[in-house]
PDB file of C-alpha atoms in Angstrom:
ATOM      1  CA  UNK A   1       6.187  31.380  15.031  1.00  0.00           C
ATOM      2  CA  UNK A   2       3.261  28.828  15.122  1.00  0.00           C
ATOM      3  CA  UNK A   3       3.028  26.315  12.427  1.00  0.00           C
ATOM      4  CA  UNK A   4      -0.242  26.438  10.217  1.00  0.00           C
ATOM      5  CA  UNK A   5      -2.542  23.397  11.305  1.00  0.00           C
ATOM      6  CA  UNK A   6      -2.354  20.554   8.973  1.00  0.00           C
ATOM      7  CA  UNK A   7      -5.194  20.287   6.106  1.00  0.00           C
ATOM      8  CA  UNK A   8      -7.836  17.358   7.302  1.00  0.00           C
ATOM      9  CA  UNK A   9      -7.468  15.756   3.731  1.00  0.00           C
ATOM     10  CA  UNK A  10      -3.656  14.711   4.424  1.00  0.00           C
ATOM     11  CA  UNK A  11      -4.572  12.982   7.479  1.00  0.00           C
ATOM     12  CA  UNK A  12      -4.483   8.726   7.292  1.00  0.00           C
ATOM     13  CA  UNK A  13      -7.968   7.698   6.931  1.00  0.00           C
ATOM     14  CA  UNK A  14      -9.081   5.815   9.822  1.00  0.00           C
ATOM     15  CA  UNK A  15      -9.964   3.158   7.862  1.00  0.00           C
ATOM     16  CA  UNK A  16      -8.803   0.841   4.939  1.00  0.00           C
ATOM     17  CA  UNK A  17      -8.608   2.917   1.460  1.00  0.00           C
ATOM     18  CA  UNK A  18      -6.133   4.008  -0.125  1.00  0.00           C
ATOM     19  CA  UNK A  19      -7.365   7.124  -1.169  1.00  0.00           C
ATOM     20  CA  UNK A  20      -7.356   7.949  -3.976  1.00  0.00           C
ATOM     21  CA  UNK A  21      -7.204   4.569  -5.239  1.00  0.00           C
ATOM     22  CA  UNK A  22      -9.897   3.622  -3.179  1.00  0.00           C
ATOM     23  CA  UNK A  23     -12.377   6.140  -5.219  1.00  0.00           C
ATOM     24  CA  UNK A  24     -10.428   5.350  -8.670  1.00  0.00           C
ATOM     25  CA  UNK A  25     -11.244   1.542  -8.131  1.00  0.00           C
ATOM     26  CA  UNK A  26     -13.837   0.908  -5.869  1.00  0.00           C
ATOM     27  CA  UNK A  27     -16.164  -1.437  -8.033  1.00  0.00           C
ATOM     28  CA  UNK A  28     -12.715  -3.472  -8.479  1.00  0.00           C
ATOM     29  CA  UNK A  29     -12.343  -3.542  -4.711  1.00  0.00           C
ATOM     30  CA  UNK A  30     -15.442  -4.615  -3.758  1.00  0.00           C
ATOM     31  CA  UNK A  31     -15.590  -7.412  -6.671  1.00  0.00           C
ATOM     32  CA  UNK A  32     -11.593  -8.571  -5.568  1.00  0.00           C
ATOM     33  CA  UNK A  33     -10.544  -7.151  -2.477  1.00  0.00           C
ATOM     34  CA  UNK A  34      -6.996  -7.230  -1.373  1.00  0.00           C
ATOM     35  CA  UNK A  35      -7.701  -9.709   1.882  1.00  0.00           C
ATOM     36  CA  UNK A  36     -10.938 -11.695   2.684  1.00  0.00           C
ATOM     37  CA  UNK A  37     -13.372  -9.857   4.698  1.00  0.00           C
ATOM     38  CA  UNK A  38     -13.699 -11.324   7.968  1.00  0.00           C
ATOM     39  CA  UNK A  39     -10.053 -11.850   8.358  1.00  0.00           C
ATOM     40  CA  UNK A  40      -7.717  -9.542   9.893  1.00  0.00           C
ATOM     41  CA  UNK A  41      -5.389  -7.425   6.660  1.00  0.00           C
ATOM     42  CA  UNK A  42      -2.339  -7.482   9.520  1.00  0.00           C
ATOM     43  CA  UNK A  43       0.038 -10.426   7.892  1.00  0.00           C
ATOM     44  CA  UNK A  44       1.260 -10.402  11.415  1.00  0.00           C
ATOM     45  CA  UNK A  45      -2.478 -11.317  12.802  1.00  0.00           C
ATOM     46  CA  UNK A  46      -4.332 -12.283  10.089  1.00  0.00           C
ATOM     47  CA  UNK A  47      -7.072 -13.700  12.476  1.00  0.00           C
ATOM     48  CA  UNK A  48     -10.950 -14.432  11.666  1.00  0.00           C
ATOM     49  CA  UNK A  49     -13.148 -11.760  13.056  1.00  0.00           C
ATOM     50  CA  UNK A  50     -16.644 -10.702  12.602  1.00  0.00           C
ATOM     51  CA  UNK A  51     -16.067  -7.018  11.171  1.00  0.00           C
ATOM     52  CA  UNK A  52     -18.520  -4.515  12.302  1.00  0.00           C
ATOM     53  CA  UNK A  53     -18.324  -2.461   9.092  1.00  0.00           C
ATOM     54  CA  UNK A  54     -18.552  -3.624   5.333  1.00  0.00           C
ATOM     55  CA  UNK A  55     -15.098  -1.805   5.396  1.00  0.00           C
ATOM     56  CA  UNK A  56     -13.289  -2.934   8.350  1.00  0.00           C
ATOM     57  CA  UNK A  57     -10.339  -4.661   7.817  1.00  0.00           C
ATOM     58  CA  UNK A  58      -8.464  -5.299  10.884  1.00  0.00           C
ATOM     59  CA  UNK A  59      -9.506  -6.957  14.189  1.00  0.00           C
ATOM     60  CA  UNK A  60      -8.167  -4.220  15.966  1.00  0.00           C
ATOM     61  CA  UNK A  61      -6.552  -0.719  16.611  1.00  0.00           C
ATOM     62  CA  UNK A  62      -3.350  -1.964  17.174  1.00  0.00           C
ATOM     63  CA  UNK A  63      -3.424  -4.422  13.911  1.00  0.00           C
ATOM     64  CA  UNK A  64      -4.509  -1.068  11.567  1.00  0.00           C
ATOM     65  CA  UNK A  65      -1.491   0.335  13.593  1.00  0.00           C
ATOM     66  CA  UNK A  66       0.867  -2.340  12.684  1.00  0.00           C
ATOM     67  CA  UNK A  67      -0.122  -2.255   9.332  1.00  0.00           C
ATOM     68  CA  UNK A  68      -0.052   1.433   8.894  1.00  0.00           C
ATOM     69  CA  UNK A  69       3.613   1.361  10.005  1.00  0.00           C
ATOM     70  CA  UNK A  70       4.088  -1.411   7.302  1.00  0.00           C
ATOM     71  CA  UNK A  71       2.721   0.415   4.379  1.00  0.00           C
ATOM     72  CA  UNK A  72       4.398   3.808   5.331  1.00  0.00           C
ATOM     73  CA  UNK A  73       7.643   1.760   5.286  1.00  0.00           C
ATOM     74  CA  UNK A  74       6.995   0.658   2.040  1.00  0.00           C
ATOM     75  CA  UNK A  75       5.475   3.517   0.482  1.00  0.00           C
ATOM     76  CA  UNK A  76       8.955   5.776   1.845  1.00  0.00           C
ATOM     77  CA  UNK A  77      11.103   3.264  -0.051  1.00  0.00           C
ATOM     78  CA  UNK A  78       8.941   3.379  -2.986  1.00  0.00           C
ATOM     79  CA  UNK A  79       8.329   6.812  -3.478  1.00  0.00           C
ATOM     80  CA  UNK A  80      11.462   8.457  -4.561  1.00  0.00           C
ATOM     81  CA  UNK A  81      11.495   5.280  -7.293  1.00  0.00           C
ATOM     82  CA  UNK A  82       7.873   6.351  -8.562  1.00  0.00           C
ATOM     83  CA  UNK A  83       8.921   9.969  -8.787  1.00  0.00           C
ATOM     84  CA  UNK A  84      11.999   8.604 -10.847  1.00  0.00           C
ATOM     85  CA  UNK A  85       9.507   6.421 -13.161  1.00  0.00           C
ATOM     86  CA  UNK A  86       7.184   9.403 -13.670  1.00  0.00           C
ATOM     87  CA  UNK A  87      10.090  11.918 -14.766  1.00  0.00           C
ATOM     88  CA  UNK A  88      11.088  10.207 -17.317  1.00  0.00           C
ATOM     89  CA  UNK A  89       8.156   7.679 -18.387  1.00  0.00           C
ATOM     90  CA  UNK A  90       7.425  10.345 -21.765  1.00  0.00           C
ATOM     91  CA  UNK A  91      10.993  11.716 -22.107  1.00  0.00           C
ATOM     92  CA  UNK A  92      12.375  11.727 -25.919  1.00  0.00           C
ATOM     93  CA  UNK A  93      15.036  13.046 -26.128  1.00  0.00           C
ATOM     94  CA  UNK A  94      17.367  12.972 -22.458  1.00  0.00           C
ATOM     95  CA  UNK A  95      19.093   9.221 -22.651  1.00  0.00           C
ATOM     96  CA  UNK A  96      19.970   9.735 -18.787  1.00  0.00           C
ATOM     97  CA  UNK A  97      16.280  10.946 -17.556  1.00  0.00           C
ATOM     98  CA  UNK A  98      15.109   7.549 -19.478  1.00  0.00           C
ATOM     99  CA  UNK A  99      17.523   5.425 -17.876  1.00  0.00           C
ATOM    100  CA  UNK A 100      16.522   6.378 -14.366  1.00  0.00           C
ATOM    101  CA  UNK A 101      12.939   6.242 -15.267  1.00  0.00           C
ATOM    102  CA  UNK A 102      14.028   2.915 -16.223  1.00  0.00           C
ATOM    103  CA  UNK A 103      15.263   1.574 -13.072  1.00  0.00           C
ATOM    104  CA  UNK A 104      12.679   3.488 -11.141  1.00  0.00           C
ATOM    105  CA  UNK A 105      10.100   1.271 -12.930  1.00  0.00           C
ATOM    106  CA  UNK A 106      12.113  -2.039 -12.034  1.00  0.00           C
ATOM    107  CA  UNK A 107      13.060  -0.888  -8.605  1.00  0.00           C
ATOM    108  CA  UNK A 108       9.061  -0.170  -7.695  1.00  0.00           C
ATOM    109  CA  UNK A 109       7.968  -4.100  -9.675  1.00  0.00           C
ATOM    110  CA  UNK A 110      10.772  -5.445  -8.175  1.00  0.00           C
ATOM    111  CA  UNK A 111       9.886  -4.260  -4.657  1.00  0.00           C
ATOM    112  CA  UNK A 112       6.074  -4.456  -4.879  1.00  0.00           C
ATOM    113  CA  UNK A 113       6.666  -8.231  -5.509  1.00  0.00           C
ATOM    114  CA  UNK A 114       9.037  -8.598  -2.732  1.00  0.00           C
ATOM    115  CA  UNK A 115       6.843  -6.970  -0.410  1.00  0.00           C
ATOM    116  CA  UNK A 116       3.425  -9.328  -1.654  1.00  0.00           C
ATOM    117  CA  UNK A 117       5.595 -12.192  -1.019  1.00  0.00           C
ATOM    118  CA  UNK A 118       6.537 -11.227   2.389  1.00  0.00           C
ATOM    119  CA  UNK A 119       3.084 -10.426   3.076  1.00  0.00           C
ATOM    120  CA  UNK A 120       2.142 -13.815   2.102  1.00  0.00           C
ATOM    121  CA  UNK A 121       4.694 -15.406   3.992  1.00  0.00           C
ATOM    122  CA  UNK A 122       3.709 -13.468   7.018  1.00  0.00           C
ATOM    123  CA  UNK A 123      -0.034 -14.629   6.706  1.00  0.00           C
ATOM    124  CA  UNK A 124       0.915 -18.261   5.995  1.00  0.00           C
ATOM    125  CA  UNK A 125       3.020 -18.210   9.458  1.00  0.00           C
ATOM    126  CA  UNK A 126      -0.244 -17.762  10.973  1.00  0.00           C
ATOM    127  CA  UNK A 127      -1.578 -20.337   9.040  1.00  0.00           C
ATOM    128  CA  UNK A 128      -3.622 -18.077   6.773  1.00  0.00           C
ATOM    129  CA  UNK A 129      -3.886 -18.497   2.807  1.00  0.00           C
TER     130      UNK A 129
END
């Protein structure tokens, strides 16, 4: 039996935005976005580079690569935490559903912060800001 071919609109974009945040918040992007343009998004890299797009955010293939990887890493930790937070963010009356929505909310704060940090870490390695 052959497997039905994948819908286009679950593919990664090919470039930075996180859709649908991207289209959600894409005034706030472009007045604060999340790294300088001009210098590579890879914490790893985080080189100067003339980008050849108003949206290009990596130097390279290999740098959106590397940061792909890193972002699917994080988003598989964070997700079954976010689907905890969202059960249970409304819940009334089910003391245990509220509880885990509880932790799933500190988990995801406590790990977004971790990960910024390391991020910033990575970038100041390279001798980045």
């Amino acid at each position: 039996m052959t497997l039905p071919a994948t819908k286009p609109a679950n593919a990664l974009a090919a470039r930075f935005e996180i859709e649908p945040f991207a289209e959600v918040a894409f005034a706030k992007l472009a007045a604060c976005p999340l790294v300088e343009p001009g210098i590579c998004m890879n914490p790893l890299c985080s080189q100067h580079f003339a980008p050849s797009r108003s949206w290009q955010r990596y130097c390279s293939t290999a740098c959106r690569k590397m940061d792909e990887l890193d972002m699917r890493r994080i988003g598989h930790k964070a997700a079954p935490a976010l689907l905890a937070w969202r059960a249970g963010k409304y819940e009334k009356t089910n003391d245990d559903l509220r509880a885990l929505s509880r932790v799933g909310r500190n988990y995801v704060s406590r790990l977004s912060s971790e990960w910024w940090n390391d991020r910033l870490r990575r970038a100041a390695e390279r001798g980045i800001k």
